[in-house]
Structure formats: structure tokens, C-alpha cells
Coordinates of C-alpha atoms in Angstrom, one line a residue:
Chain A
M32 CA 11.5 11.6 -25.7
K33 CA 12.9 8.5 -24.1
V34 CA 11.0 6.2 -21.7
I35 CA 13.1 5.6 -18.5
T36 CA 12.3 2.9 -16.0
I37 CA 13.9 3.8 -12.7
A38 CA 14.6 1.2 -10.0
L39 CA 15.4 2.7 -6.6
G40 CA 17.4 0.4 -4.3
G41 CA 15.7 -0.5 -1.0
N42 CA 18.9 0.0 0.8
A43 CA 19.2 3.6 -0.6
L44 CA 15.9 4.4 1.0
G45 CA 17.1 4.1 4.6
N46 CA 15.8 2.2 7.6
T47 CA 13.2 4.4 9.3
P48 CA 10.3 6.6 8.0
E49 CA 12.4 9.7 8.8
E50 CA 15.4 8.4 6.9
Q51 CA 13.2 7.4 4.0
L52 CA 11.6 10.8 3.7
K53 CA 15.1 12.4 3.8
Q54 CA 16.5 10.0 1.1
I55 CA 13.5 10.6 -1.1
E56 CA 13.8 14.4 -0.7
K57 CA 17.4 14.1 -2.0
A58 CA 16.4 11.8 -4.9
V59 CA 13.3 13.6 -6.1
P60 CA 14.9 16.7 -7.9
S61 CA 17.0 14.4 -9.9
L62 CA 14.0 12.2 -10.9
V63 CA 11.8 15.1 -11.8
D64 CA 14.7 16.7 -13.8
L65 CA 14.5 13.8 -16.1
I66 CA 10.9 14.7 -16.9
T67 CA 11.8 18.4 -17.5
Q68 CA 14.5 17.1 -19.9
G69 CA 11.5 15.7 -21.9
H70 CA 11.6 12.0 -20.8
K71 CA 8.8 9.8 -19.5
I72 CA 9.6 8.0 -16.2
I73 CA 8.2 5.0 -14.4
L74 CA 9.4 4.1 -11.0
T75 CA 9.9 0.9 -9.2
H76 CA 11.8 0.3 -5.9
G77 CA 13.4 -2.4 -3.7
N78 CA 12.1 -3.0 -0.2
G79 CA 14.7 -5.2 1.5
P80 CA 15.1 -3.3 4.7
Q81 CA 11.5 -2.1 4.8
V82 CA 9.8 -5.5 4.3
G83 CA 12.3 -7.0 6.6
M84 CA 11.3 -4.5 9.3
I85 CA 7.6 -5.1 8.7
Y86 CA 7.9 -8.9 8.7
K87 CA 10.1 -8.8 11.9
A88 CA 7.7 -6.5 13.7
F89 CA 4.8 -8.9 13.3
E90 CA 7.1 -11.9 13.9
Y91 CA 8.3 -10.5 17.1
A92 CA 5.0 -9.2 18.3
S93 CA 3.1 -12.4 17.4
S94 CA 5.7 -14.6 19.1
N95 CA 5.4 -12.6 22.4
T96 CA 1.7 -11.7 22.6
D97 CA -1.3 -13.5 21.3
K98 CA -3.1 -10.3 20.5
I99 CA -1.1 -9.9 17.2
C100 CA -1.1 -12.5 14.5
R101 CA 1.8 -13.5 12.1
F102 CA 1.8 -11.8 8.7
D103 CA 3.5 -13.5 5.8
L104 CA 5.6 -12.1 3.1
Q105 CA 2.9 -11.4 0.5
E106 CA 1.0 -9.2 2.9
C107 CA 4.1 -7.6 4.2
T108 CA 5.2 -6.8 0.7
A109 CA 1.8 -5.2 0.0
M110 CA 2.3 -3.1 3.1
S111 CA 5.8 -2.0 2.0
Q112 CA 4.4 -1.0 -1.4
G113 CA 1.8 1.3 0.4
Y114 CA 4.4 2.7 2.8
I115 CA 7.2 3.4 0.3
G116 CA 4.7 4.5 -2.5
Y117 CA 3.1 7.0 -0.1
H118 CA 6.5 8.7 0.7
L119 CA 7.5 8.7 -3.0
Q120 CA 4.3 10.1 -4.3
Q121 CA 4.3 12.8 -1.6
G122 CA 8.0 13.8 -2.4
I123 CA 7.5 13.8 -6.2
K124 CA 4.3 15.8 -5.9
K125 CA 6.1 18.4 -3.9
E126 CA 8.8 18.8 -6.5
L127 CA 6.2 18.9 -9.3
R128 CA 4.3 21.6 -7.5
R129 CA 7.5 23.6 -7.0
L130 CA 8.0 23.5 -10.8
G131 CA 4.4 24.1 -11.7
M132 CA 4.1 20.8 -13.5
P133 CA 0.6 19.3 -13.6
W134 CA 1.5 15.6 -13.7
H135 CA -0.2 13.1 -11.5
V136 CA 1.6 10.6 -9.4
S137 CA 0.1 7.2 -8.6
T138 CA 1.2 4.1 -6.7
V139 CA -0.1 0.9 -8.3
I140 CA -0.2 -1.9 -5.8
S141 CA 1.0 -4.8 -7.9
Q142 CA 1.0 -8.5 -7.8
V143 CA 3.7 -10.4 -9.8
E144 CA 3.2 -14.0 -10.8
V145 CA 5.9 -16.5 -10.2
D146 CA 6.1 -20.1 -11.3
P147 CA 5.4 -22.6 -8.5
E148 CA 7.9 -24.9 -10.3
D149 CA 10.6 -22.2 -10.1
P150 CA 13.8 -24.1 -9.0
S151 CA 14.2 -21.7 -6.0
F152 CA 11.1 -23.2 -4.4
R153 CA 12.8 -26.6 -4.2
D154 CA 15.7 -25.2 -2.2
P155 CA 14.6 -22.0 -0.5
S156 CA 17.7 -20.1 0.5
K157 CA 16.9 -16.5 1.2
P158 CA 17.0 -15.9 5.0
I159 CA 14.4 -13.6 6.4
G160 CA 13.4 -12.5 9.9
D161 CA 14.9 -13.3 13.3
F162 CA 17.2 -16.0 14.6
Y163 CA 15.6 -18.8 16.7
S164 CA 16.8 -21.8 18.7
E165 CA 16.5 -25.2 17.1
A166 CA 13.5 -26.0 19.4
E167 CA 11.7 -22.8 18.6
A168 CA 12.3 -23.2 14.9
A169 CA 10.9 -26.8 15.1
A170 CA 7.8 -25.5 16.9
I171 CA 7.1 -22.9 14.3
M172 CA 7.6 -25.4 11.5
R173 CA 5.0 -27.6 13.2
S174 CA 2.5 -24.9 13.7
H175 CA 3.1 -23.3 10.3
P176 CA 3.4 -26.1 7.7
G177 CA 5.2 -24.7 4.6
Q178 CA 7.6 -22.5 6.6
I179 CA 11.2 -23.8 6.4
F180 CA 13.9 -22.9 8.9
K181 CA 17.6 -23.6 8.4
E182 CA 20.6 -23.3 10.6
D183 CA 22.5 -20.1 9.6
A184 CA 26.3 -20.3 10.0
G185 CA 26.3 -21.1 13.7
R186 CA 24.2 -18.0 14.5
G187 CA 20.9 -19.9 15.0
W188 CA 17.9 -21.0 13.0
R189 CA 16.3 -18.7 10.6
R190 CA 13.4 -18.9 8.2
V191 CA 14.4 -19.3 4.5
V192 CA 12.2 -18.5 1.5
A193 CA 12.4 -18.9 -2.2
S194 CA 13.6 -16.1 -4.4
P195 CA 11.8 -16.9 -7.7
K196 CA 12.0 -15.1 -11.0
P197 CA 9.0 -13.0 -12.0
V198 CA 7.0 -14.3 -14.9
F199 CA 4.1 -11.8 -15.3
I200 CA 3.0 -8.5 -13.9
V201 CA -0.6 -9.0 -13.0
E202 CA -1.5 -5.3 -13.1
Q203 CA 0.2 -4.7 -16.4
D204 CA -2.9 -3.3 -18.1
S205 CA -3.3 -0.8 -15.3
I206 CA 0.3 0.3 -15.6
L207 CA 0.1 0.7 -19.4
N208 CA -3.2 2.6 -19.2
L209 CA -1.9 5.1 -16.6
L210 CA 1.4 5.6 -18.5
D211 CA -0.7 6.6 -21.6
H212 CA -2.4 9.4 -19.5
K213 CA 0.6 11.4 -18.2
F214 CA 0.9 9.6 -14.9
I215 CA 4.1 9.1 -13.0
I216 CA 3.7 5.6 -11.8
I217 CA 5.3 3.9 -8.8
T218 CA 4.8 0.1 -9.1
C219 CA 6.1 -3.4 -8.6
G220 CA 7.8 -2.4 -5.3
G221 CA 10.0 -5.0 -3.8
G222 CA 9.7 -7.1 -7.0
G223 CA 5.9 -7.2 -6.6
I224 CA 3.6 -9.1 -4.3
P225 CA 4.4 -12.8 -5.0
V226 CA 1.4 -14.7 -6.4
V227 CA 0.9 -18.0 -8.2
R228 CA -1.9 -18.8 -10.6
D229 CA -4.1 -21.8 -10.0
A230 CA -5.7 -24.1 -12.6
Q231 CA -8.7 -21.8 -13.0
G232 CA -6.4 -18.9 -13.7
D233 CA -6.9 -17.1 -10.3
Y234 CA -4.1 -15.7 -8.3
R235 CA -3.2 -16.3 -4.7
G236 CA -0.4 -15.0 -2.6
I237 CA 2.7 -17.2 -1.9
S238 CA 5.5 -16.6 0.5
A239 CA 8.6 -15.6 -1.4
V240 CA 10.9 -12.7 -2.2
I241 CA 10.8 -12.1 -6.0
D242 CA 14.1 -11.1 -7.6
K243 CA 13.3 -7.4 -7.8
D244 CA 16.0 -6.5 -10.3
F245 CA 14.5 -9.0 -12.7
T246 CA 11.1 -7.5 -12.1
A247 CA 12.5 -4.0 -12.9
A248 CA 13.9 -5.4 -16.1
M249 CA 10.5 -7.0 -16.9
L250 CA 8.7 -3.7 -16.1
A251 CA 11.1 -1.8 -18.4
D252 CA 10.5 -4.3 -21.1
L253 CA 6.7 -4.0 -20.6
V254 CA 6.7 -0.2 -21.0
E255 CA 9.1 -0.4 -23.9
A256 CA 11.6 1.7 -22.0
N257 CA 14.8 2.9 -23.8
Y258 CA 16.6 3.1 -20.5
L259 CA 16.6 1.2 -17.3
F260 CA 18.2 3.3 -14.5
I261 CA 19.2 1.4 -11.4
L262 CA 19.8 3.8 -8.6
T263 CA 21.8 2.9 -5.6
N264 CA 24.4 4.3 -3.2
V265 CA 27.3 4.6 -5.6
E266 CA 27.8 6.9 -8.6
R267 CA 29.6 4.3 -10.7
V268 CA 30.2 0.5 -10.8
S269 CA 33.8 -0.4 -9.9
I270 CA 36.0 -3.4 -10.7
N271 CA 38.6 -4.6 -8.3
Y272 CA 36.4 -3.1 -5.7
G273 CA 38.2 -2.2 -2.5
K274 CA 41.6 -3.1 -4.0
E275 CA 44.6 -1.0 -4.9
N276 CA 43.8 -1.2 -8.6
E277 CA 40.1 -0.4 -8.1
R278 CA 38.7 1.3 -11.2
E279 CA 35.3 3.0 -11.9
I280 CA 33.6 2.0 -15.1
G281 CA 32.0 4.7 -17.2
E282 CA 30.7 2.4 -19.9
M283 CA 30.7 -1.3 -20.7
T284 CA 29.3 -3.5 -23.4
L285 CA 27.2 -6.6 -22.7
A286 CA 30.2 -8.8 -23.3
E287 CA 32.4 -6.8 -20.9
A288 CA 29.6 -6.8 -18.2
R289 CA 29.2 -10.6 -18.6
R290 CA 33.0 -11.2 -18.4
Y291 CA 33.3 -9.1 -15.2
A292 CA 30.4 -10.9 -13.7
E293 CA 32.0 -14.3 -14.4
E294 CA 35.3 -13.1 -12.9
G295 CA 33.4 -12.5 -9.7
Q296 CA 33.9 -8.7 -9.8
F297 CA 30.5 -7.9 -8.3
S298 CA 29.1 -8.8 -4.9
P299 CA 26.3 -11.4 -5.1
G300 CA 24.2 -9.6 -2.4
S301 CA 24.3 -6.1 -4.0
M302 CA 26.0 -5.2 -7.3
L303 CA 25.7 -8.6 -9.1
P304 CA 21.8 -8.7 -9.3
K305 CA 21.9 -5.1 -10.6
I306 CA 24.4 -6.0 -13.3
N307 CA 22.3 -9.0 -14.2
A308 CA 19.1 -6.9 -14.4
A309 CA 21.0 -4.5 -16.6
I310 CA 22.2 -7.3 -18.9
R311 CA 18.8 -8.8 -19.1
F312 CA 17.2 -5.5 -20.1
V313 CA 19.8 -4.5 -22.7
E314 CA 19.7 -7.9 -24.4
S315 CA 15.8 -7.9 -24.4
G316 CA 15.5 -5.5 -27.4
S317 CA 17.5 -3.4 -29.7
N318 CA 19.0 -0.1 -28.7
R319 CA 18.3 -0.5 -25.0
K320 CA 20.6 0.9 -22.4
A321 CA 21.0 0.5 -18.7
V322 CA 22.6 2.9 -16.3
I323 CA 23.7 2.2 -12.7
T324 CA 24.3 5.4 -10.6
S325 CA 23.4 7.1 -7.4
L326 CA 20.0 8.4 -6.2
E327 CA 21.0 12.0 -6.5
K328 CA 22.8 12.0 -9.8
A329 CA 20.3 10.3 -12.1
H330 CA 19.6 13.5 -14.0
L331 CA 23.3 13.8 -15.0
A332 CA 23.4 10.3 -16.4
M333 CA 21.7 11.0 -19.7
S334 CA 24.7 13.3 -20.6
G335 CA 27.2 10.6 -19.6
K336 CA 28.7 12.8 -16.8
V337 CA 28.0 10.2 -14.1
G338 CA 27.0 6.6 -13.9
T339 CA 27.9 3.4 -15.5
L340 CA 26.3 2.8 -18.9
I341 CA 25.7 -0.8 -20.1
K342 CA 24.9 -1.2 -23.8
E343 CA 24.9 -3.7 -26.5
Chain B
M276 CA -26.1 3.7 -15.2
K277 CA -25.7 4.8 -11.7
V278 CA -22.4 5.6 -10.0
I279 CA -22.1 3.8 -6.6
T280 CA -19.5 4.5 -4.0
I281 CA -19.1 1.6 -1.7
A282 CA -17.6 1.9 1.7
L283 CA -16.6 -1.5 3.3
G284 CA -16.4 -1.5 7.1
G285 CA -13.0 -2.3 8.5
N286 CA -14.7 -4.5 11.1
A287 CA -16.5 -6.5 8.4
L288 CA -13.0 -7.4 7.0
G289 CA -11.9 -9.5 9.9
N290 CA -8.8 -9.5 12.1
T291 CA -6.3 -11.7 10.2
P292 CA -5.1 -12.0 6.6
E293 CA -7.0 -15.4 6.4
E294 CA -10.2 -13.9 7.7
Q295 CA -9.9 -10.9 5.4
L296 CA -9.5 -13.1 2.3
K297 CA -12.5 -15.1 3.4
Q298 CA -14.7 -12.0 4.0
I299 CA -13.6 -10.4 0.7
E300 CA -14.5 -13.7 -1.1
K301 CA -18.0 -13.5 0.4
A302 CA -18.4 -9.8 -0.5
V303 CA -17.0 -9.8 -4.1
P304 CA -19.8 -11.5 -6.0
S305 CA -22.2 -8.9 -4.6
L306 CA -20.0 -6.0 -5.6
V307 CA -19.3 -7.3 -9.1
D308 CA -23.0 -8.0 -9.5
L309 CA -23.6 -4.3 -9.2
I310 CA -21.4 -3.8 -12.3
T311 CA -23.2 -6.5 -14.3
Q312 CA -26.4 -4.7 -13.4
G313 CA -24.9 -1.8 -15.3
H314 CA -23.5 0.4 -12.6
K315 CA -20.1 2.0 -12.1
I316 CA -18.6 1.3 -8.7
I317 CA -15.8 2.8 -6.7
L318 CA -14.6 1.3 -3.5
T319 CA -13.3 2.6 -0.2
H320 CA -12.8 0.8 3.1
G321 CA -12.3 1.2 6.8
N322 CA -9.1 -0.1 8.5
G323 CA -9.8 0.1 12.2
P324 CA -8.8 -3.4 13.2
Q325 CA -6.1 -3.6 10.5
V326 CA -4.3 -0.3 11.2
G327 CA -4.6 -1.0 14.9
M328 CA -2.8 -4.4 14.4
I329 CA 0.0 -2.8 12.3
Y330 CA 0.4 0.1 14.8
K331 CA 0.5 -2.3 17.7
A332 CA 3.0 -4.7 16.1
F333 CA 5.5 -1.9 15.7
E334 CA 4.7 -0.4 19.0
Y335 CA 5.2 -3.7 20.8
A336 CA 8.3 -4.7 18.8
S337 CA 10.0 -1.3 19.1
S338 CA 9.3 -1.1 22.9
N339 CA 11.0 -4.5 23.4
T340 CA 13.8 -4.6 20.9
D341 CA 15.9 -1.7 19.5
K342 CA 16.2 -3.4 16.1
I343 CA 12.7 -2.2 15.2
C344 CA 11.6 1.5 15.2
R345 CA 8.2 3.0 15.9
F346 CA 6.0 3.7 12.9
D347 CA 3.4 6.4 13.3
L348 CA -0.2 6.4 12.0
Q349 CA 0.3 8.0 8.7
E350 CA 2.8 5.3 7.6
C351 CA 0.7 2.5 9.2
T352 CA -2.4 3.8 7.3
A353 CA -0.4 3.7 4.1
M354 CA 0.6 0.1 4.9
S355 CA -3.1 -0.8 5.6
Q356 CA -4.1 0.6 2.2
G357 CA -1.5 -1.6 0.5
Y358 CA -2.5 -4.7 2.5
I359 CA -6.3 -4.4 2.2
G360 CA -6.1 -3.1 -1.4
Y361 CA -4.0 -6.1 -2.4
H362 CA -6.6 -8.6 -1.1
L363 CA -9.5 -6.6 -2.6
Q364 CA -8.0 -6.3 -6.0
Q365 CA -7.1 -10.0 -6.0
G366 CA -10.6 -11.0 -5.0
I367 CA -12.4 -8.7 -7.4
K368 CA -10.1 -9.7 -10.3
K369 CA -11.0 -13.4 -9.6
E370 CA -14.7 -12.7 -9.9
L371 CA -14.2 -10.6 -13.0
R372 CA -12.2 -13.4 -14.6
R373 CA -14.9 -15.9 -13.7
L374 CA -17.5 -13.7 -15.5
G375 CA -15.2 -12.9 -18.5
M376 CA -15.2 -9.1 -17.7
P377 CA -12.2 -7.2 -18.9
W378 CA -12.2 -4.5 -16.3
H379 CA -9.1 -3.4 -14.5
V380 CA -8.8 -3.1 -10.7
S381 CA -6.4 -0.6 -9.2
T382 CA -5.6 0.5 -5.6
V383 CA -4.9 4.2 -5.4
I384 CA -2.7 4.9 -2.4
S385 CA -4.2 8.2 -1.2
Q386 CA -3.4 11.0 1.1
V387 CA -6.3 13.1 2.5
E388 CA -5.7 16.6 3.7
V389 CA -7.0 17.6 7.1
D390 CA -7.0 21.0 8.7
P391 CA -4.4 21.5 11.4
E392 CA -6.9 23.8 13.1
D393 CA -9.6 21.0 13.2
P394 CA -11.0 21.2 16.8
S395 CA -10.2 17.5 17.3
F396 CA -6.4 18.4 17.4
R397 CA -7.0 20.5 20.5
D398 CA -8.5 17.7 22.4
P399 CA -7.4 14.4 20.9
S400 CA -9.6 11.6 22.2
K401 CA -9.4 8.6 19.9
P402 CA -7.4 5.9 21.8
I403 CA -5.0 3.8 19.8
G404 CA -2.4 1.1 20.6
D405 CA -1.7 -0.6 23.9
F406 CA -2.1 0.2 27.6
Y407 CA 0.9 1.6 29.5
S408 CA 1.7 2.4 33.1
E409 CA 1.8 6.1 34.0
A410 CA 5.6 6.0 34.1
E411 CA 5.9 4.3 30.7
A412 CA 3.5 6.7 29.2
A413 CA 5.5 9.7 30.6
A414 CA 8.7 8.2 29.2
I415 CA 7.2 7.9 25.7
M416 CA 5.8 11.4 25.8
R417 CA 9.3 12.7 26.7
S418 CA 11.0 10.8 23.9
H419 CA 8.2 11.4 21.3
P420 CA 7.1 15.0 21.7
G421 CA 3.7 15.4 20.2
Q422 CA 2.4 12.0 21.3
I423 CA -0.3 12.4 24.0
F424 CA -1.3 9.7 26.5
K425 CA -4.4 9.7 28.7
E426 CA -5.6 7.6 31.5
D427 CA -8.3 5.3 30.1
A428 CA -11.1 4.4 32.6
G429 CA -8.8 2.8 35.2
R430 CA -7.3 0.4 32.6
G431 CA -4.0 2.2 32.2
W432 CA -2.6 4.9 30.0
R433 CA -3.1 4.9 26.3
R434 CA -2.1 7.1 23.4
V435 CA -4.9 9.3 22.0
V436 CA -5.0 11.0 18.6
A437 CA -7.2 13.4 16.9
S438 CA -10.0 12.3 14.6
P439 CA -10.2 15.3 12.2
K440 CA -12.6 15.7 9.3
P441 CA -11.2 15.3 5.8
V442 CA -11.0 18.5 3.7
F443 CA -9.4 17.4 0.4
I444 CA -8.5 14.1 -1.3
V445 CA -4.9 14.8 -2.6
E446 CA -5.0 12.2 -5.3
Q447 CA -8.4 13.2 -6.6
D448 CA -7.2 13.8 -10.2
S449 CA -5.8 10.3 -10.3
I450 CA -9.1 8.9 -9.1
L451 CA -11.2 10.8 -11.6
N452 CA -8.9 9.9 -14.4
L453 CA -9.0 6.2 -13.7
L454 CA -12.7 6.3 -13.2
D455 CA -13.0 7.6 -16.8
H456 CA -11.1 4.6 -18.1
K457 CA -13.2 1.7 -16.9
F458 CA -11.1 1.1 -13.8
I459 CA -12.5 -0.3 -10.6
I460 CA -10.8 1.8 -8.0
I461 CA -10.0 1.0 -4.4
T462 CA -9.0 4.2 -2.6
C463 CA -9.1 6.4 0.5
G464 CA -8.7 3.3 2.7
G465 CA -9.0 4.1 6.4
G466 CA -10.2 7.6 5.6
G467 CA -6.9 8.3 3.8
I468 CA -3.4 8.9 4.9
P469 CA -3.7 12.0 7.1
V470 CA -1.6 14.9 5.8
V471 CA -1.6 18.7 6.4
R472 CA -0.5 21.4 3.9
D473 CA 2.2 23.8 4.7
A474 CA 2.5 27.4 3.7
Q475 CA 4.2 26.5 0.4
G476 CA 1.3 24.1 -0.4
D477 CA 3.2 20.9 0.2
Y478 CA 1.9 18.0 2.2
R479 CA 3.4 16.2 5.1
G480 CA 2.0 13.3 7.2
I481 CA 0.4 13.9 10.5
S482 CA -0.6 11.4 13.2
A483 CA -4.4 11.2 13.2
V484 CA -7.3 8.9 12.3
I485 CA -9.5 10.6 9.7
D486 CA -13.2 10.2 10.1
K487 CA -13.5 7.5 7.4
D488 CA -17.2 7.8 6.9
F489 CA -16.9 11.5 6.1
T490 CA -14.1 10.6 3.7
A491 CA -16.4 8.1 2.0
A492 CA -19.1 10.8 1.7
M493 CA -16.5 13.2 0.2
L494 CA -15.3 10.6 -2.2
A495 CA -18.9 9.8 -3.3
D496 CA -19.4 13.6 -3.8
L497 CA -16.1 13.8 -5.8
V498 CA -17.1 11.1 -8.3
E499 CA -20.7 12.5 -8.4
A500 CA -22.1 9.2 -7.2
N501 CA -25.8 8.6 -7.2
Y502 CA -25.5 6.2 -4.3
L503 CA -23.3 5.7 -1.3
F504 CA -23.4 2.2 -0.1
I505 CA -22.1 1.6 3.4
L506 CA -21.4 -2.1 3.9
T507 CA -21.1 -3.6 7.4
N508 CA -22.2 -6.6 9.4
V509 CA -25.9 -6.0 9.5
E510 CA -28.5 -6.2 6.7
R511 CA -30.5 -3.2 8.0
V512 CA -30.3 -0.4 10.5
S513 CA -32.4 -0.9 13.6
I514 CA -34.0 1.5 16.1
N515 CA -34.5 0.5 19.7
Y516 CA -31.5 -1.8 19.1
G517 CA -31.4 -4.8 21.5
K518 CA -34.7 -3.9 23.1
E519 CA -38.1 -5.6 23.0
N520 CA -39.5 -3.1 20.5
E521 CA -36.4 -3.3 18.2
R522 CA -37.4 -2.5 14.6
E523 CA -35.5 -2.7 11.4
I524 CA -35.7 0.3 9.1
G525 CA -36.2 -0.2 5.4
E526 CA -36.2 3.4 4.4
M527 CA -35.9 6.8 6.1
T528 CA -35.8 10.4 5.1
L529 CA -33.1 12.8 6.1
A530 CA -35.4 14.3 8.7
E531 CA -36.1 10.9 10.2
A532 CA -32.4 9.9 10.2
R533 CA -31.5 13.1 12.0
R534 CA -34.3 12.7 14.6
Y535 CA -33.2 9.1 15.4
A536 CA -29.6 10.2 15.7
E537 CA -30.6 13.0 18.1
E538 CA -32.6 10.5 20.1
G539 CA -29.4 8.5 20.6
Q540 CA -30.7 5.5 18.6
F541 CA -27.3 4.7 17.0
S542 CA -24.1 3.6 18.8
P543 CA -21.4 6.4 18.6
G544 CA -18.6 3.9 17.9
S545 CA -20.3 2.0 15.0
M546 CA -23.7 3.0 13.5
L547 CA -23.8 6.7 14.3
P548 CA -20.8 7.7 12.0
K549 CA -22.4 5.6 9.2
I550 CA -25.7 7.4 9.6
N551 CA -23.8 10.8 9.7
A552 CA -21.9 9.9 6.5
A553 CA -25.2 8.9 4.8
I554 CA -26.9 12.2 5.9
R555 CA -23.9 14.2 4.7
F556 CA -23.9 12.5 1.3
V557 CA -27.6 12.7 0.8
E558 CA -27.8 16.4 1.6
S559 CA -24.7 17.2 -0.5
G560 CA -26.7 17.2 -3.8
S561 CA -30.0 16.5 -5.3
N562 CA -31.3 13.0 -5.8
R563 CA -28.6 11.3 -3.8
K564 CA -29.3 8.2 -1.8
A565 CA -27.4 6.3 0.8
V566 CA -27.8 2.6 1.6
I567 CA -26.6 0.8 4.7
T568 CA -26.5 -3.0 4.4
S569 CA -24.3 -6.1 4.8
L570 CA -21.2 -7.0 2.7
E571 CA -22.9 -10.0 1.0
K572 CA -26.3 -8.4 0.2
A573 CA -25.2 -5.2 -1.6
H574 CA -26.5 -6.4 -5.0
L575 CA -30.0 -6.8 -3.6
A576 CA -30.1 -3.3 -2.3
M577 CA -30.8 -1.6 -5.6
S578 CA -34.2 -3.4 -5.8
G579 CA -35.0 -2.4 -2.2
K580 CA -35.1 -6.1 -1.0
V581 CA -32.5 -5.5 1.7
G582 CA -30.7 -2.6 3.4
T583 CA -31.8 0.7 4.8
L584 CA -32.3 3.5 2.3
I585 CA -31.7 7.0 3.4
K586 CA -33.0 9.7 1.0
E587 CA -34.1 13.3 0.9

């Protein structure tokens, strides 16, 4: 039996509840098939479009009516974990029932500690939410100290937040305990709810977007996974993407993956962080492998039929 | 050791993230004190103001910009479970750390099955969301079949949903398993994410607001609790509330509770459902007791110093 940590891309989950249910329905047979092949799986997921939608809904409503307050990223991330976890556990349970499998599915709402000294806090650069005029942005910065807005390529002013690296999964004992009891766990959604630890050792939320691919690698390390599956919209990673000499990669070593990354083969906003998470996981222990493939084809990846395998 | 199911009122949790954190900080010492007294606790909570806020934010934003879609109650309830669960587990963990207690805290995102033939679906009457003009309401009903709007006492048109009784906690195995492993569980928030079961036995979400006090009683029954604590803003239940002869009740039997309820002593929107949940739990097994008291005083209730005890 292998332990497989599966990271579902937030973009692959669609933009509305209806799309998300449909995407999950497509992905679930493949995920559960990995269990019937004899493996243990643990799921995490991105939440880019989903937390963006939640944040913007409160931003928009609170700017235009005083009946609704602003909600910051830590609370919006918690909401996205509930929302996506609910759909995932419903979809997985359905497939388990179809196959007569008595496993339990549980979503673990999870905080992830970040370092307040993380360099990304000194120069926050991840844009979130809507565009504002300079005057509007200035007014929000005055009324909400700590929120930073920057001019965004001539399109207006937009809030920017830090994208720190995860340092600790606060609910790690819960995760390990459940994993020992035949649970299929959904956790660390969106990289986790960002929190920092104070001098007493207590956690409090902080507004940030944790690098979710790093969290997936950390989670895979925590559960001593043999494989990290990163599931997205494509079946294989390509080099020379979009060019005449584009080529799909079936397998690459750590050295090759690092070289391609240095050459700028992977888009910083989408494939590069996945490659980096794969590298980080593979180098974190011996005999660890990462696979990047599509949502629907994960079950074929163990046989090498699809996907890009990254190994030592 | 007694098993105590604790239901926190949504209204007692405040209306903003800041208020919620503050309210939870006030409640937590009392909850953890019950554990140090040697009892096992399991938590559930209301979500009226919170799910209302989430629903309205999406309703407002989606009505005014096409960049944000509508989210229905099942998804909004899932979000509220994530949001409230996050704050609760953070607050409880803080108090546990302070006392050097090694317990785990876990929020279980939970679906609760309702009967599609529940009478409340024939005549939905629970108003949610904003007020609309007749024409706006008609337009939404055309574009969203299944959504029903009713005129609300001259104030405009408002969506109404069913408030069905819970029939089954879908994640009950997860809850029982965690309870066996020294977990403090937060679950069935807002009465649970409403789902119905189709002919194959699969669940899908349905727009409704489950009677959360009944769910609390059902959860208490599931975990074979000895006590159901219903925590709200008042220390004791009163009769003749707001009148000259108002009197706080320290203890009442099932028969007394039923008689007061029939006399109309309890407000249908707030105290009556709590009394009904208490009655339902106490009559569901032998030697079961319910307590209604305030968030901060729960730990004193076992000694009878505060609260209203309802017993056989």
C-alpha cells in the first residue's frame, strides 16, 4: 500500500457551485479508484477562484451597504474550506456507496502557521479583490490599517497581500489520528487558514494567501506519503508550451525539473508552483515521487499511462 | 464522567468576525472548565446571523454585478460551519494550551438529511435575505425556479424557505469515531447542511434551514449524552417575561415545560425552539437532562448555581 497525497487545483474546481459539483463528479471515480487499487489517500485542494469569489462578495456588499461587514482572508479561507469540503465529501461518499466501501470522509478545517517575519510580508504582492480608484483605495487604507493597496498596471488600485510559506499545520494531530482510523481526509484547503503564533504560543488569524502547493508538499511529508499527486487541467506537463516544438514530459528527474524551471519553461502563475511543490516533496525524503496530471486521470498515473512523474 | 452536548446560540456569537472572536473568548473558559470537571463535551452551534450575512453578501453582490454568482443556503451553511468552526477551534485550543491539556479540537463539516416530504416544504415560511419589489421578486422566481418569494407584512417581498426537521446526521460515524479518540468536536453547525437522499441513496443539497435545536437534540441522542446544554444570552429561562410578575425558573419538569410552552410563555423565534429541543432530548431516554443558560456560565450549571434545568 502506498500513501498518496492528492492536491486538487482550485481552478480545476470551476467558478460556481454547479460547476464545482460537476467537476468533482468527474474527478471522484478516479480518486476512489486509487483506494480500490489498495492505496491510502489524503486530499487537499486549492481555492483561488472560490476564496476570490467569497472575498469579493463581502467586499462588494460591504462597500455598498452598511448592513454587511467586510470579511478578511482568514475567515474567507475558512468559509472556502467548508464550501469545497462539503462538495468533496458528498461526491466521494456517493462513489464509496456505489462501490459498497465503508470508509468515512471527513473535512478537517485547518489552520496553517506562517512566520510573521516571512519576507513576503515586507513586500506583499499578491493582488486580491476588486479594482478601486486611488481615492477609494486611500480611504480603505485609512479605515483599515494594515490593508495595502497598489496600483495595478494602469487598471486601478487593488489590495495586495503576502503569500508566505507554511511553517506548521496546526491541526496535524487531528489529521494523523484520523488517517490511522480509515478516514478519507480533506484538509489544508487553499493552503490552510493563515495564522501566526504569539509569544504565549496562541494562534490568531492573519490576512495572507499561503503558498498552497508548499502546504500540499508539507502535508504529504507529514503523512509520510510515497506520492504527491497534483491534479489540474492538463494530463501532462509540457516544455516549449504553445510553441511548434512543444513536447509533453512523461517523466523527469529532480535535476531536469530544476533545469526546466530555471529556463523559464513553466508559467509562474500556474505550472511553476506545482513543479516547485513536486521538487520540494521529492527532495524531502528518499523514494518519494510526485505526479502532475488531470483530475479525471489520476487513477491511471500509478501505471505510468498518463501524467508527468517527477522523481529523484 | 458525563457526556455533555453543548449548543451555542448563533445570536450569542455576534454579528462580525471581531464580535464572534470576542464572544468565543468569553465562552471558552466555561466550556473547557466542564472538561476539567471530568466531563466529555461535544459542541454544536447556531448560525442564524452568520449564514444570513453570507447569503445576503452573495445575494447583494450577484444582483448588482455579474462577476459574482448566487450561492444557495446549503453552500452558505457549509461556509458558516467553516467560519464559525475555525474561530471556535482556535479559541478552545488557546484555553487548552493555557491549561496544558493535550486534547485535539476538530470541526466536522456535516450534512444533515431532511425528508423532502417534510410538511414545511409544502408551505415554506422562514424568511431569508433582503427585501425586493414585487417585480424584482417575480424576476428572480422566473430565473431561479424553486425559489419562492412572499410579501412580508407590507415591507416588501422576501424569499421564504422551508425549516424541516432533521432525520439523519450523515457524518455520524465520523463524529462517533472522533469522540472515541479524545477529540473535542464541533459539528452540525446551523443544524447541518441540508441534504435529501435520492432513490439510489445518494445525498444532494437542498435549500432549507434545518431546525437547529432539533439537530442539537438529535446529536445529543447520537452521542448518548447525559446533558444537553443550550447556551444563549440569558442565565435562566423566565416566565411572564417582561411583565411585573416575571420569574426566573431554576428547574422544571417535562410536564411543567410543556404546560408553559402551551401557555405561550416562550417567544417562538428564540426561547420556544430551545425549550422544545430540551423537551425532545429529555424525553428521548431515561435520566437525560437539559440546561438552558448563558455562554459564560455553563461551568456553573452542573452545580445548579445558574441555568434552568429541565428534567423528567
